[in-house]
Amino acid sequence: MTKTTAARASKTKTPLAAASPWASAPDREQQREAKRRAVLQAAAELFNERGFHATSLDDIAARLNVSKPTLYYYVKNKDEILLQCVRQGLEMTLEGIEASRQAGGKAVDQLRACMQAYADIVMQPFGMCLIRVGDEEVPEPSRTELRRMKSEIDHAFRRLVAQGVQEGSLAPCDPKMTAFAIAGALSWIGRWYQPGGEYTPEQVARQCIATLCDGVLRRVDIPAPKASRAPRKIASKTVA
């Protein structure tokens, strides 16, 4: 090949494609989901701190260091944000309860595991939002759907209590009332718990579950009855 031919050939080579500064479609979707999640997380924290009505979209944007119009790329309005936060808390709770049930074991072991999962979640932002704000602020038809999900949590506790009574590991009781008492007590943690307080989440969950399972009355150990002694045999004297 002559120098002239080689020069012409080099000119006809396809130039290397310039690297695109834009992310690929899967990466863009992943980034969008991460940002949407950040919006919900910040909103849940603010709802828990200030209340739903006292929190504005401007507050959420300020927490994230973005402009208010930026939020509309990820959510429609504040009502949708609340709906997603509450739904997230419910889904986390149902997933935790189902995982505890799938682990197997006796009903009382599954019940303790479900209580642990529930207590853990109500001390996290989405679970706390579920308890502190509730579904009353969510418009229909989403409110009905969220209440259906709450009913699933209630019935999961009822089933485990009933199974525990049947297997003899729990004292005889009304499963419905007992499930209400357990869920009500654990839900209240989400109202009074403050991150960074005197107790860690692990300590709060452990002490509350122990109180629910063991009660608050001191158990007095009743000494076992002493074994009665056999009457002494008196040797009879032989009369001469």
JSON list of C-alpha atoms in Angstrom, two decimals:
[
{"chain": "A", "resi": 1, "resn": "MET", "atom": "CA", "xyz": [0.00, 0.00, 0.00]},
{"chain": "A", "resi": 2, "resn": "THR", "atom": "CA", "xyz": [1.40, 3.39, -1.03]},
{"chain": "A", "resi": 3, "resn": "LYS", "atom": "CA", "xyz": [1.58, 6.32, 1.36]},
{"chain": "A", "resi": 4, "resn": "THR", "atom": "CA", "xyz": [-1.19, 8.04, -0.57]},
{"chain": "A", "resi": 5, "resn": "THR", "atom": "CA", "xyz": [-3.49, 5.01, -0.30]},
{"chain": "A", "resi": 6, "resn": "ALA", "atom": "CA", "xyz": [-2.75, 4.66, 3.43]},
{"chain": "A", "resi": 7, "resn": "ALA", "atom": "CA", "xyz": [-3.52, 8.32, 4.02]},
{"chain": "A", "resi": 8, "resn": "ARG", "atom": "CA", "xyz": [-6.83, 7.99, 2.19]},
{"chain": "A", "resi": 9, "resn": "ALA", "atom": "CA", "xyz": [-7.70, 4.85, 4.21]},
{"chain": "A", "resi": 10, "resn": "SER", "atom": "CA", "xyz": [-6.95, 6.60, 7.49]},
{"chain": "A", "resi": 11, "resn": "LYS", "atom": "CA", "xyz": [-9.30, 9.41, 6.55]},
{"chain": "A", "resi": 12, "resn": "THR", "atom": "CA", "xyz": [-12.18, 6.98, 5.91]},
{"chain": "A", "resi": 13, "resn": "LYS", "atom": "CA", "xyz": [-11.96, 5.29, 9.37]},
{"chain": "A", "resi": 14, "resn": "THR", "atom": "CA", "xyz": [-15.02, 5.77, 11.62]},
{"chain": "A", "resi": 15, "resn": "PRO", "atom": "CA", "xyz": [-14.12, 8.19, 14.40]},
{"chain": "A", "resi": 16, "resn": "LEU", "atom": "CA", "xyz": [-14.46, 6.96, 17.99]},
{"chain": "A", "resi": 17, "resn": "ALA", "atom": "CA", "xyz": [-17.84, 7.80, 19.54]},
{"chain": "A", "resi": 18, "resn": "ALA", "atom": "CA", "xyz": [-17.66, 10.52, 22.17]},
{"chain": "A", "resi": 19, "resn": "ALA", "atom": "CA", "xyz": [-18.57, 9.39, 25.69]},
{"chain": "A", "resi": 20, "resn": "SER", "atom": "CA", "xyz": [-22.09, 10.56, 26.58]},
{"chain": "A", "resi": 21, "resn": "PRO", "atom": "CA", "xyz": [-22.34, 12.74, 29.70]},
{"chain": "A", "resi": 22, "resn": "TRP", "atom": "CA", "xyz": [-25.90, 11.40, 30.21]},
{"chain": "A", "resi": 23, "resn": "ALA", "atom": "CA", "xyz": [-26.54, 8.18, 32.09]},
{"chain": "A", "resi": 24, "resn": "SER", "atom": "CA", "xyz": [-28.12, 5.19, 30.38]},
{"chain": "A", "resi": 25, "resn": "ALA", "atom": "CA", "xyz": [-31.85, 4.58, 30.71]},
{"chain": "A", "resi": 26, "resn": "PRO", "atom": "CA", "xyz": [-31.49, 1.95, 33.51]},
{"chain": "A", "resi": 27, "resn": "ASP", "atom": "CA", "xyz": [-29.11, 4.23, 35.41]},
{"chain": "A", "resi": 28, "resn": "ARG", "atom": "CA", "xyz": [-31.46, 7.20, 35.03]},
{"chain": "A", "resi": 29, "resn": "GLU", "atom": "CA", "xyz": [-34.35, 5.14, 36.36]},
{"chain": "A", "resi": 30, "resn": "GLN", "atom": "CA", "xyz": [-32.27, 3.98, 39.30]},
{"chain": "A", "resi": 31, "resn": "GLN", "atom": "CA", "xyz": [-31.22, 7.55, 40.08]},
{"chain": "A", "resi": 32, "resn": "ARG", "atom": "CA", "xyz": [-34.83, 8.76, 39.83]},
{"chain": "A", "resi": 33, "resn": "GLU", "atom": "CA", "xyz": [-36.02, 6.05, 42.22]},
{"chain": "A", "resi": 34, "resn": "ALA", "atom": "CA", "xyz": [-33.27, 6.92, 44.70]},
{"chain": "A", "resi": 35, "resn": "LYS", "atom": "CA", "xyz": [-34.30, 10.59, 44.61]},
{"chain": "A", "resi": 36, "resn": "ARG", "atom": "CA", "xyz": [-37.98, 9.74, 44.95]},
{"chain": "A", "resi": 37, "resn": "ARG", "atom": "CA", "xyz": [-37.12, 7.62, 47.97]},
{"chain": "A", "resi": 38, "resn": "ALA", "atom": "CA", "xyz": [-35.16, 10.54, 49.44]},
{"chain": "A", "resi": 39, "resn": "VAL", "atom": "CA", "xyz": [-38.21, 12.80, 49.02]},
{"chain": "A", "resi": 40, "resn": "LEU", "atom": "CA", "xyz": [-40.41, 10.31, 50.87]},
{"chain": "A", "resi": 41, "resn": "GLN", "atom": "CA", "xyz": [-37.82, 9.81, 53.62]},
{"chain": "A", "resi": 42, "resn": "ALA", "atom": "CA", "xyz": [-37.47, 13.55, 54.22]},
{"chain": "A", "resi": 43, "resn": "ALA", "atom": "CA", "xyz": [-41.24, 14.00, 54.16]},
{"chain": "A", "resi": 44, "resn": "ALA", "atom": "CA", "xyz": [-41.82, 11.18, 56.66]},
{"chain": "A", "resi": 45, "resn": "GLU", "atom": "CA", "xyz": [-39.27, 12.69, 59.04]},
{"chain": "A", "resi": 46, "resn": "LEU", "atom": "CA", "xyz": [-40.91, 16.12, 58.82]},
{"chain": "A", "resi": 47, "resn": "PHE", "atom": "CA", "xyz": [-44.44, 14.71, 59.22]},
{"chain": "A", "resi": 48, "resn": "ASN", "atom": "CA", "xyz": [-43.24, 12.95, 62.37]},
{"chain": "A", "resi": 49, "resn": "GLU", "atom": "CA", "xyz": [-41.56, 16.07, 63.73]},
{"chain": "A", "resi": 50, "resn": "ARG", "atom": "CA", "xyz": [-44.16, 18.72, 62.85]},
{"chain": "A", "resi": 51, "resn": "GLY", "atom": "CA", "xyz": [-47.32, 16.93, 61.81]},
{"chain": "A", "resi": 52, "resn": "PHE", "atom": "CA", "xyz": [-48.80, 16.55, 58.35]},
{"chain": "A", "resi": 53, "resn": "HIS", "atom": "CA", "xyz": [-50.67, 19.86, 58.16]},
{"chain": "A", "resi": 54, "resn": "ALA", "atom": "CA", "xyz": [-47.77, 21.88, 59.58]},
{"chain": "A", "resi": 55, "resn": "THR", "atom": "CA", "xyz": [-45.40, 20.54, 56.92]},
{"chain": "A", "resi": 56, "resn": "SER", "atom": "CA", "xyz": [-45.32, 22.15, 53.47]},
{"chain": "A", "resi": 57, "resn": "LEU", "atom": "CA", "xyz": [-43.69, 21.15, 50.21]},
{"chain": "A", "resi": 58, "resn": "ASP", "atom": "CA", "xyz": [-41.34, 24.09, 50.72]},
{"chain": "A", "resi": 59, "resn": "ASP", "atom": "CA", "xyz": [-40.23, 22.50, 54.01]},
{"chain": "A", "resi": 60, "resn": "ILE", "atom": "CA", "xyz": [-39.55, 19.18, 52.28]},
{"chain": "A", "resi": 61, "resn": "ALA", "atom": "CA", "xyz": [-37.64, 20.89, 49.47]},
{"chain": "A", "resi": 62, "resn": "ALA", "atom": "CA", "xyz": [-35.56, 22.85, 51.99]},
{"chain": "A", "resi": 63, "resn": "ARG", "atom": "CA", "xyz": [-34.69, 19.66, 53.88]},
{"chain": "A", "resi": 64, "resn": "LEU", "atom": "CA", "xyz": [-33.37, 18.20, 50.60]},
{"chain": "A", "resi": 65, "resn": "ASN", "atom": "CA", "xyz": [-31.65, 21.41, 49.45]},
{"chain": "A", "resi": 66, "resn": "VAL", "atom": "CA", "xyz": [-33.68, 21.54, 46.22]},
{"chain": "A", "resi": 67, "resn": "SER", "atom": "CA", "xyz": [-36.30, 23.89, 44.81]},
{"chain": "A", "resi": 68, "resn": "LYS", "atom": "CA", "xyz": [-39.99, 23.18, 45.27]},
{"chain": "A", "resi": 69, "resn": "PRO", "atom": "CA", "xyz": [-40.59, 22.62, 41.50]},
{"chain": "A", "resi": 70, "resn": "THR", "atom": "CA", "xyz": [-37.94, 19.87, 41.61]},
{"chain": "A", "resi": 71, "resn": "LEU", "atom": "CA", "xyz": [-40.22, 17.80, 43.84]},
{"chain": "A", "resi": 72, "resn": "TYR", "atom": "CA", "xyz": [-42.83, 17.57, 41.10]},
{"chain": "A", "resi": 73, "resn": "TYR", "atom": "CA", "xyz": [-40.52, 15.35, 39.06]},
{"chain": "A", "resi": 74, "resn": "TYR", "atom": "CA", "xyz": [-41.03, 12.67, 41.72]},
{"chain": "A", "resi": 75, "resn": "VAL", "atom": "CA", "xyz": [-44.43, 13.30, 43.36]},
{"chain": "A", "resi": 76, "resn": "LYS", "atom": "CA", "xyz": [-47.71, 14.97, 42.42]},
{"chain": "A", "resi": 77, "resn": "ASN", "atom": "CA", "xyz": [-48.59, 16.69, 45.69]},
{"chain": "A", "resi": 78, "resn": "LYS", "atom": "CA", "xyz": [-48.40, 16.42, 49.47]},
{"chain": "A", "resi": 79, "resn": "ASP", "atom": "CA", "xyz": [-51.34, 14.00, 49.66]},
{"chain": "A", "resi": 80, "resn": "GLU", "atom": "CA", "xyz": [-49.54, 11.56, 47.38]},
{"chain": "A", "resi": 81, "resn": "ILE", "atom": "CA", "xyz": [-46.40, 11.87, 49.52]},
{"chain": "A", "resi": 82, "resn": "LEU", "atom": "CA", "xyz": [-48.37, 10.98, 52.64]},
{"chain": "A", "resi": 83, "resn": "LEU", "atom": "CA", "xyz": [-50.04, 8.06, 50.89]},
{"chain": "A", "resi": 84, "resn": "GLN", "atom": "CA", "xyz": [-46.67, 6.65, 49.78]},
{"chain": "A", "resi": 85, "resn": "CYS", "atom": "CA", "xyz": [-45.14, 7.12, 53.24]},
{"chain": "A", "resi": 86, "resn": "VAL", "atom": "CA", "xyz": [-48.00, 5.33, 55.02]},
{"chain": "A", "resi": 87, "resn": "ARG", "atom": "CA", "xyz": [-48.11, 2.59, 52.39]},
{"chain": "A", "resi": 88, "resn": "GLN", "atom": "CA", "xyz": [-44.37, 2.07, 52.78]},
{"chain": "A", "resi": 89, "resn": "GLY", "atom": "CA", "xyz": [-44.76, 1.68, 56.54]},
{"chain": "A", "resi": 90, "resn": "LEU", "atom": "CA", "xyz": [-47.54, -0.87, 56.09]},
{"chain": "A", "resi": 91, "resn": "GLU", "atom": "CA", "xyz": [-45.67, -2.87, 53.46]},
{"chain": "A", "resi": 92, "resn": "MET", "atom": "CA", "xyz": [-42.56, -3.01, 55.65]},
{"chain": "A", "resi": 93, "resn": "THR", "atom": "CA", "xyz": [-44.66, -4.26, 58.56]},
{"chain": "A", "resi": 94, "resn": "LEU", "atom": "CA", "xyz": [-46.42, -6.94, 56.51]},
{"chain": "A", "resi": 95, "resn": "GLU", "atom": "CA", "xyz": [-43.13, -8.11, 55.02]},
{"chain": "A", "resi": 96, "resn": "GLY", "atom": "CA", "xyz": [-41.55, -8.33, 58.49]},
{"chain": "A", "resi": 97, "resn": "ILE", "atom": "CA", "xyz": [-44.48, -10.32, 59.88]},
{"chain": "A", "resi": 98, "resn": "GLU", "atom": "CA", "xyz": [-44.50, -12.69, 56.90]},
{"chain": "A", "resi": 99, "resn": "ALA", "atom": "CA", "xyz": [-40.74, -13.28, 57.21]},
{"chain": "A", "resi": 100, "resn": "SER", "atom": "CA", "xyz": [-41.19, -14.10, 60.91]},
{"chain": "A", "resi": 101, "resn": "ARG", "atom": "CA", "xyz": [-43.97, -16.53, 60.10]},
{"chain": "A", "resi": 102, "resn": "GLN", "atom": "CA", "xyz": [-41.97, -18.20, 57.34]},
{"chain": "A", "resi": 103, "resn": "ALA", "atom": "CA", "xyz": [-39.10, -18.79, 59.77]},
{"chain": "A", "resi": 104, "resn": "GLY", "atom": "CA", "xyz": [-41.27, -21.44, 61.41]},
{"chain": "A", "resi": 105, "resn": "GLY", "atom": "CA", "xyz": [-41.12, -22.72, 64.94]},
{"chain": "A", "resi": 106, "resn": "LYS", "atom": "CA", "xyz": [-43.78, -22.76, 67.62]},
{"chain": "A", "resi": 107, "resn": "ALA", "atom": "CA", "xyz": [-46.57, -20.21, 67.49]},
{"chain": "A", "resi": 108, "resn": "VAL", "atom": "CA", "xyz": [-45.20, -18.39, 70.55]},
{"chain": "A", "resi": 109, "resn": "ASP", "atom": "CA", "xyz": [-41.78, -18.06, 68.85]},
{"chain": "A", "resi": 110, "resn": "GLN", "atom": "CA", "xyz": [-43.41, -16.72, 65.70]},
{"chain": "A", "resi": 111, "resn": "LEU", "atom": "CA", "xyz": [-45.48, -14.31, 67.79]},
{"chain": "A", "resi": 112, "resn": "ARG", "atom": "CA", "xyz": [-42.40, -12.94, 69.53]},
{"chain": "A", "resi": 113, "resn": "ALA", "atom": "CA", "xyz": [-40.66, -12.53, 66.16]},
{"chain": "A", "resi": 114, "resn": "CYS", "atom": "CA", "xyz": [-43.67, -10.68, 64.74]},
{"chain": "A", "resi": 115, "resn": "MET", "atom": "CA", "xyz": [-43.76, -8.42, 67.78]},
{"chain": "A", "resi": 116, "resn": "GLN", "atom": "CA", "xyz": [-40.06, -7.71, 67.31]},
{"chain": "A", "resi": 117, "resn": "ALA", "atom": "CA", "xyz": [-40.55, -6.85, 63.63]},
{"chain": "A", "resi": 118, "resn": "TYR", "atom": "CA", "xyz": [-43.50, -4.59, 64.41]},
{"chain": "A", "resi": 119, "resn": "ALA", "atom": "CA", "xyz": [-41.66, -2.77, 67.23]},
{"chain": "A", "resi": 120, "resn": "ASP", "atom": "CA", "xyz": [-38.59, -2.24, 65.04]},
{"chain": "A", "resi": 121, "resn": "ILE", "atom": "CA", "xyz": [-40.60, -0.72, 62.19]},
{"chain": "A", "resi": 122, "resn": "VAL", "atom": "CA", "xyz": [-42.66, 1.74, 64.27]},
{"chain": "A", "resi": 123, "resn": "MET", "atom": "CA", "xyz": [-39.36, 3.29, 65.41]},
{"chain": "A", "resi": 124, "resn": "GLN", "atom": "CA", "xyz": [-38.31, 3.95, 61.80]},
{"chain": "A", "resi": 125, "resn": "PRO", "atom": "CA", "xyz": [-39.49, 7.04, 59.84]},
{"chain": "A", "resi": 126, "resn": "PHE", "atom": "CA", "xyz": [-42.06, 5.29, 57.63]},
{"chain": "A", "resi": 127, "resn": "GLY", "atom": "CA", "xyz": [-43.43, 3.11, 60.40]},
{"chain": "A", "resi": 128, "resn": "MET", "atom": "CA", "xyz": [-43.55, 6.08, 62.76]},
{"chain": "A", "resi": 129, "resn": "CYS", "atom": "CA", "xyz": [-45.39, 8.09, 60.11]},
{"chain": "A", "resi": 130, "resn": "LEU", "atom": "CA", "xyz": [-47.94, 5.27, 59.85]},
{"chain": "A", "resi": 131, "resn": "ILE", "atom": "CA", "xyz": [-48.62, 5.59, 63.59]},
{"chain": "A", "resi": 132, "resn": "ARG", "atom": "CA", "xyz": [-48.31, 9.36, 64.13]},
{"chain": "A", "resi": 133, "resn": "VAL", "atom": "CA", "xyz": [-50.17, 10.55, 61.04]},
{"chain": "A", "resi": 134, "resn": "GLY", "atom": "CA", "xyz": [-52.33, 7.53, 60.31]},
{"chain": "A", "resi": 135, "resn": "ASP", "atom": "CA", "xyz": [-54.61, 6.93, 57.37]},
{"chain": "A", "resi": 136, "resn": "GLU", "atom": "CA", "xyz": [-57.29, 9.47, 58.36]},
{"chain": "A", "resi": 137, "resn": "GLU", "atom": "CA", "xyz": [-55.51, 12.11, 56.30]},
{"chain": "A", "resi": 138, "resn": "VAL", "atom": "CA", "xyz": [-55.35, 9.89, 53.20]},
{"chain": "A", "resi": 139, "resn": "PRO", "atom": "CA", "xyz": [-58.18, 10.47, 50.69]},
{"chain": "A", "resi": 140, "resn": "GLU", "atom": "CA", "xyz": [-60.36, 7.69, 49.31]},
{"chain": "A", "resi": 141, "resn": "PRO", "atom": "CA", "xyz": [-60.06, 5.18, 47.73]},
{"chain": "A", "resi": 142, "resn": "SER", "atom": "CA", "xyz": [-56.53, 4.85, 49.08]},
{"chain": "A", "resi": 143, "resn": "ARG", "atom": "CA", "xyz": [-57.77, 5.07, 52.68]},
{"chain": "A", "resi": 144, "resn": "THR", "atom": "CA", "xyz": [-59.84, 1.89, 52.26]},
{"chain": "A", "resi": 145, "resn": "GLU", "atom": "CA", "xyz": [-56.87, 0.04, 50.78]},
{"chain": "A", "resi": 146, "resn": "LEU", "atom": "CA", "xyz": [-54.58, 1.09, 53.61]},
{"chain": "A", "resi": 147, "resn": "ARG", "atom": "CA", "xyz": [-57.12, 0.00, 56.20]},
{"chain": "A", "resi": 148, "resn": "ARG", "atom": "CA", "xyz": [-57.36, -3.37, 54.49]},
{"chain": "A", "resi": 149, "resn": "MET", "atom": "CA", "xyz": [-53.61, -3.74, 54.88]},
{"chain": "A", "resi": 150, "resn": "LYS", "atom": "CA", "xyz": [-53.86, -2.80, 58.56]},
{"chain": "A", "resi": 151, "resn": "SER", "atom": "CA", "xyz": [-56.49, -5.49, 58.95]},
{"chain": "A", "resi": 152, "resn": "GLU", "atom": "CA", "xyz": [-54.01, -8.04, 57.61]},
{"chain": "A", "resi": 153, "resn": "ILE", "atom": "CA", "xyz": [-51.58, -7.14, 60.41]},
{"chain": "A", "resi": 154, "resn": "ASP", "atom": "CA", "xyz": [-54.33, -7.53, 63.01]},
{"chain": "A", "resi": 155, "resn": "HIS", "atom": "CA", "xyz": [-55.41, -10.92, 61.70]},
{"chain": "A", "resi": 156, "resn": "ALA", "atom": "CA", "xyz": [-51.82, -12.15, 61.58]},
{"chain": "A", "resi": 157, "resn": "PHE", "atom": "CA", "xyz": [-51.50, -11.47, 65.32]},
{"chain": "A", "resi": 158, "resn": "ARG", "atom": "CA", "xyz": [-54.88, -13.07, 66.00]},
{"chain": "A", "resi": 159, "resn": "ARG", "atom": "CA", "xyz": [-53.93, -16.27, 64.19]},
{"chain": "A", "resi": 160, "resn": "LEU", "atom": "CA", "xyz": [-50.67, -16.63, 66.08]},
{"chain": "A", "resi": 161, "resn": "VAL", "atom": "CA", "xyz": [-52.34, -15.99, 69.44]},
{"chain": "A", "resi": 162, "resn": "ALA", "atom": "CA", "xyz": [-55.02, -18.59, 68.66]},
{"chain": "A", "resi": 163, "resn": "GLN", "atom": "CA", "xyz": [-52.36, -21.11, 67.59]},
{"chain": "A", "resi": 164, "resn": "GLY", "atom": "CA", "xyz": [-50.36, -20.42, 70.74]},
{"chain": "A", "resi": 165, "resn": "VAL", "atom": "CA", "xyz": [-53.40, -21.11, 72.92]},
{"chain": "A", "resi": 166, "resn": "GLN", "atom": "CA", "xyz": [-54.12, -24.28, 70.99]},
{"chain": "A", "resi": 167, "resn": "GLU", "atom": "CA", "xyz": [-50.57, -25.59, 71.36]},
{"chain": "A", "resi": 168, "resn": "GLY", "atom": "CA", "xyz": [-50.53, -24.71, 75.06]},
{"chain": "A", "resi": 169, "resn": "SER", "atom": "CA", "xyz": [-47.71, -22.15, 74.96]},
{"chain": "A", "resi": 170, "resn": "LEU", "atom": "CA", "xyz": [-50.09, -19.22, 75.66]},
{"chain": "A", "resi": 171, "resn": "ALA", "atom": "CA", "xyz": [-52.66, -18.90, 78.43]},
{"chain": "A", "resi": 172, "resn": "PRO", "atom": "CA", "xyz": [-56.30, -19.25, 77.32]},
{"chain": "A", "resi": 173, "resn": "CYS", "atom": "CA", "xyz": [-57.54, -15.87, 76.07]},
{"chain": "A", "resi": 174, "resn": "ASP", "atom": "CA", "xyz": [-59.67, -14.10, 73.48]},
{"chain": "A", "resi": 175, "resn": "PRO", "atom": "CA", "xyz": [-57.35, -13.91, 70.41]},
{"chain": "A", "resi": 176, "resn": "LYS", "atom": "CA", "xyz": [-59.09, -10.78, 69.10]},
{"chain": "A", "resi": 177, "resn": "MET", "atom": "CA", "xyz": [-58.74, -8.79, 72.34]},
{"chain": "A", "resi": 178, "resn": "THR", "atom": "CA", "xyz": [-55.21, -10.04, 72.93]},
{"chain": "A", "resi": 179, "resn": "ALA", "atom": "CA", "xyz": [-54.15, -9.07, 69.39]},
{"chain": "A", "resi": 180, "resn": "PHE", "atom": "CA", "xyz": [-55.64, -5.60, 69.93]},
{"chain": "A", "resi": 181, "resn": "ALA", "atom": "CA", "xyz": [-53.70, -5.23, 73.19]},
{"chain": "A", "resi": 182, "resn": "ILE", "atom": "CA", "xyz": [-50.41, -6.35, 71.65]},
{"chain": "A", "resi": 183, "resn": "ALA", "atom": "CA", "xyz": [-50.65, -4.21, 68.51]},
{"chain": "A", "resi": 184, "resn": "GLY", "atom": "CA", "xyz": [-51.96, -1.23, 70.47]},
{"chain": "A", "resi": 185, "resn": "ALA", "atom": "CA", "xyz": [-49.10, -1.33, 72.96]},
{"chain": "A", "resi": 186, "resn": "LEU", "atom": "CA", "xyz": [-46.44, -1.73, 70.28]},
{"chain": "A", "resi": 187, "resn": "SER", "atom": "CA", "xyz": [-48.01, 0.94, 68.06]},
{"chain": "A", "resi": 188, "resn": "TRP", "atom": "CA", "xyz": [-47.80, 3.46, 70.88]},
{"chain": "A", "resi": 189, "resn": "ILE", "atom": "CA", "xyz": [-44.02, 3.16, 70.80]},
{"chain": "A", "resi": 190, "resn": "GLY", "atom": "CA", "xyz": [-44.16, 5.04, 67.49]},
{"chain": "A", "resi": 191, "resn": "ARG", "atom": "CA", "xyz": [-45.74, 8.01, 69.27]},
{"chain": "A", "resi": 192, "resn": "TRP", "atom": "CA", "xyz": [-43.42, 8.44, 72.24]},
{"chain": "A", "resi": 193, "resn": "TYR", "atom": "CA", "xyz": [-40.12, 7.09, 70.92]},
{"chain": "A", "resi": 194, "resn": "GLN", "atom": "CA", "xyz": [-37.47, 9.71, 70.13]},
{"chain": "A", "resi": 195, "resn": "PRO", "atom": "CA", "xyz": [-34.27, 8.77, 68.23]},
{"chain": "A", "resi": 196, "resn": "GLY", "atom": "CA", "xyz": [-31.17, 9.43, 70.28]},
{"chain": "A", "resi": 197, "resn": "GLY", "atom": "CA", "xyz": [-33.05, 9.13, 73.57]},
{"chain": "A", "resi": 198, "resn": "GLU", "atom": "CA", "xyz": [-32.19, 7.24, 76.73]},
{"chain": "A", "resi": 199, "resn": "TYR", "atom": "CA", "xyz": [-32.87, 3.81, 75.24]},
{"chain": "A", "resi": 200, "resn": "THR", "atom": "CA", "xyz": [-31.77, 2.32, 71.93]},
{"chain": "A", "resi": 201, "resn": "PRO", "atom": "CA", "xyz": [-34.42, 0.84, 69.61]},
{"chain": "A", "resi": 202, "resn": "GLU", "atom": "CA", "xyz": [-33.22, -2.64, 70.57]},
{"chain": "A", "resi": 203, "resn": "GLN", "atom": "CA", "xyz": [-33.66, -1.92, 74.28]},
{"chain": "A", "resi": 204, "resn": "VAL", "atom": "CA", "xyz": [-37.12, -0.42, 73.75]},
{"chain": "A", "resi": 205, "resn": "ALA", "atom": "CA", "xyz": [-38.32, -3.41, 71.74]},
{"chain": "A", "resi": 206, "resn": "ARG", "atom": "CA", "xyz": [-36.84, -5.95, 74.14]},
{"chain": "A", "resi": 207, "resn": "GLN", "atom": "CA", "xyz": [-38.33, -4.38, 77.29]},
{"chain": "A", "resi": 208, "resn": "CYS", "atom": "CA", "xyz": [-41.76, -3.75, 75.79]},
{"chain": "A", "resi": 209, "resn": "ILE", "atom": "CA", "xyz": [-42.05, -7.28, 74.41]},
{"chain": "A", "resi": 210, "resn": "ALA", "atom": "CA", "xyz": [-40.91, -8.77, 77.73]},
{"chain": "A", "resi": 211, "resn": "THR", "atom": "CA", "xyz": [-43.57, -6.76, 79.57]},
{"chain": "A", "resi": 212, "resn": "LEU", "atom": "CA", "xyz": [-46.28, -7.87, 77.16]},
{"chain": "A", "resi": 213, "resn": "CYS", "atom": "CA", "xyz": [-45.26, -11.52, 77.33]},
{"chain": "A", "resi": 214, "resn": "ASP", "atom": "CA", "xyz": [-44.38, -11.81, 81.01]},
{"chain": "A", "resi": 215, "resn": "GLY", "atom": "CA", "xyz": [-46.70, -9.24, 82.58]},
{"chain": "A", "resi": 216, "resn": "VAL", "atom": "CA", "xyz": [-45.96, -6.77, 85.37]},
{"chain": "A", "resi": 217, "resn": "LEU", "atom": "CA", "xyz": [-47.10, -8.72, 88.43]},
{"chain": "A", "resi": 218, "resn": "ARG", "atom": "CA", "xyz": [-44.35, -10.25, 90.50]},
{"chain": "A", "resi": 219, "resn": "ARG", "atom": "CA", "xyz": [-44.54, -13.99, 90.51]},
{"chain": "A", "resi": 220, "resn": "VAL", "atom": "CA", "xyz": [-44.14, -15.46, 93.97]},
{"chain": "A", "resi": 221, "resn": "ASP", "atom": "CA", "xyz": [-42.50, -18.82, 93.93]},
{"chain": "A", "resi": 222, "resn": "ILE", "atom": "CA", "xyz": [-44.60, -21.26, 95.90]},
{"chain": "A", "resi": 223, "resn": "PRO", "atom": "CA", "xyz": [-42.38, -23.76, 97.68]},
{"chain": "A", "resi": 224, "resn": "ALA", "atom": "CA", "xyz": [-43.01, -27.35, 96.77]},
{"chain": "A", "resi": 225, "resn": "PRO", "atom": "CA", "xyz": [-44.76, -29.33, 99.49]},
{"chain": "A", "resi": 226, "resn": "LYS", "atom": "CA", "xyz": [-42.40, -31.36, 101.62]},
{"chain": "A", "resi": 227, "resn": "ALA", "atom": "CA", "xyz": [-42.51, -35.06, 101.13]},
{"chain": "A", "resi": 228, "resn": "SER", "atom": "CA", "xyz": [-44.33, -36.69, 103.99]},
{"chain": "A", "resi": 229, "resn": "ARG", "atom": "CA", "xyz": [-42.30, -39.11, 106.04]},
{"chain": "A", "resi": 230, "resn": "ALA", "atom": "CA", "xyz": [-43.39, -42.71, 106.28]},
{"chain": "A", "resi": 231, "resn": "PRO", "atom": "CA", "xyz": [-44.55, -43.61, 109.82]},
{"chain": "A", "resi": 232, "resn": "ARG", "atom": "CA", "xyz": [-41.87, -45.24, 111.91]},
{"chain": "A", "resi": 233, "resn": "LYS", "atom": "CA", "xyz": [-42.37, -48.86, 112.54]},
{"chain": "A", "resi": 234, "resn": "ILE", "atom": "CA", "xyz": [-42.31, -49.73, 116.23]},
{"chain": "A", "resi": 235, "resn": "ALA", "atom": "CA", "xyz": [-40.78, -53.10, 116.90]},
{"chain": "A", "resi": 236, "resn": "SER", "atom": "CA", "xyz": [-43.14, -55.25, 118.82]},
{"chain": "A", "resi": 237, "resn": "LYS", "atom": "CA", "xyz": [-41.82, -56.88, 121.97]},
{"chain": "A", "resi": 238, "resn": "THR", "atom": "CA", "xyz": [-42.10, -60.61, 122.30]},
{"chain": "A", "resi": 239, "resn": "VAL", "atom": "CA", "xyz": [-44.02, -61.56, 125.38]},
{"chain": "A", "resi": 240, "resn": "ALA", "atom": "CA", "xyz": [-42.35, -64.39, 127.21]}
]
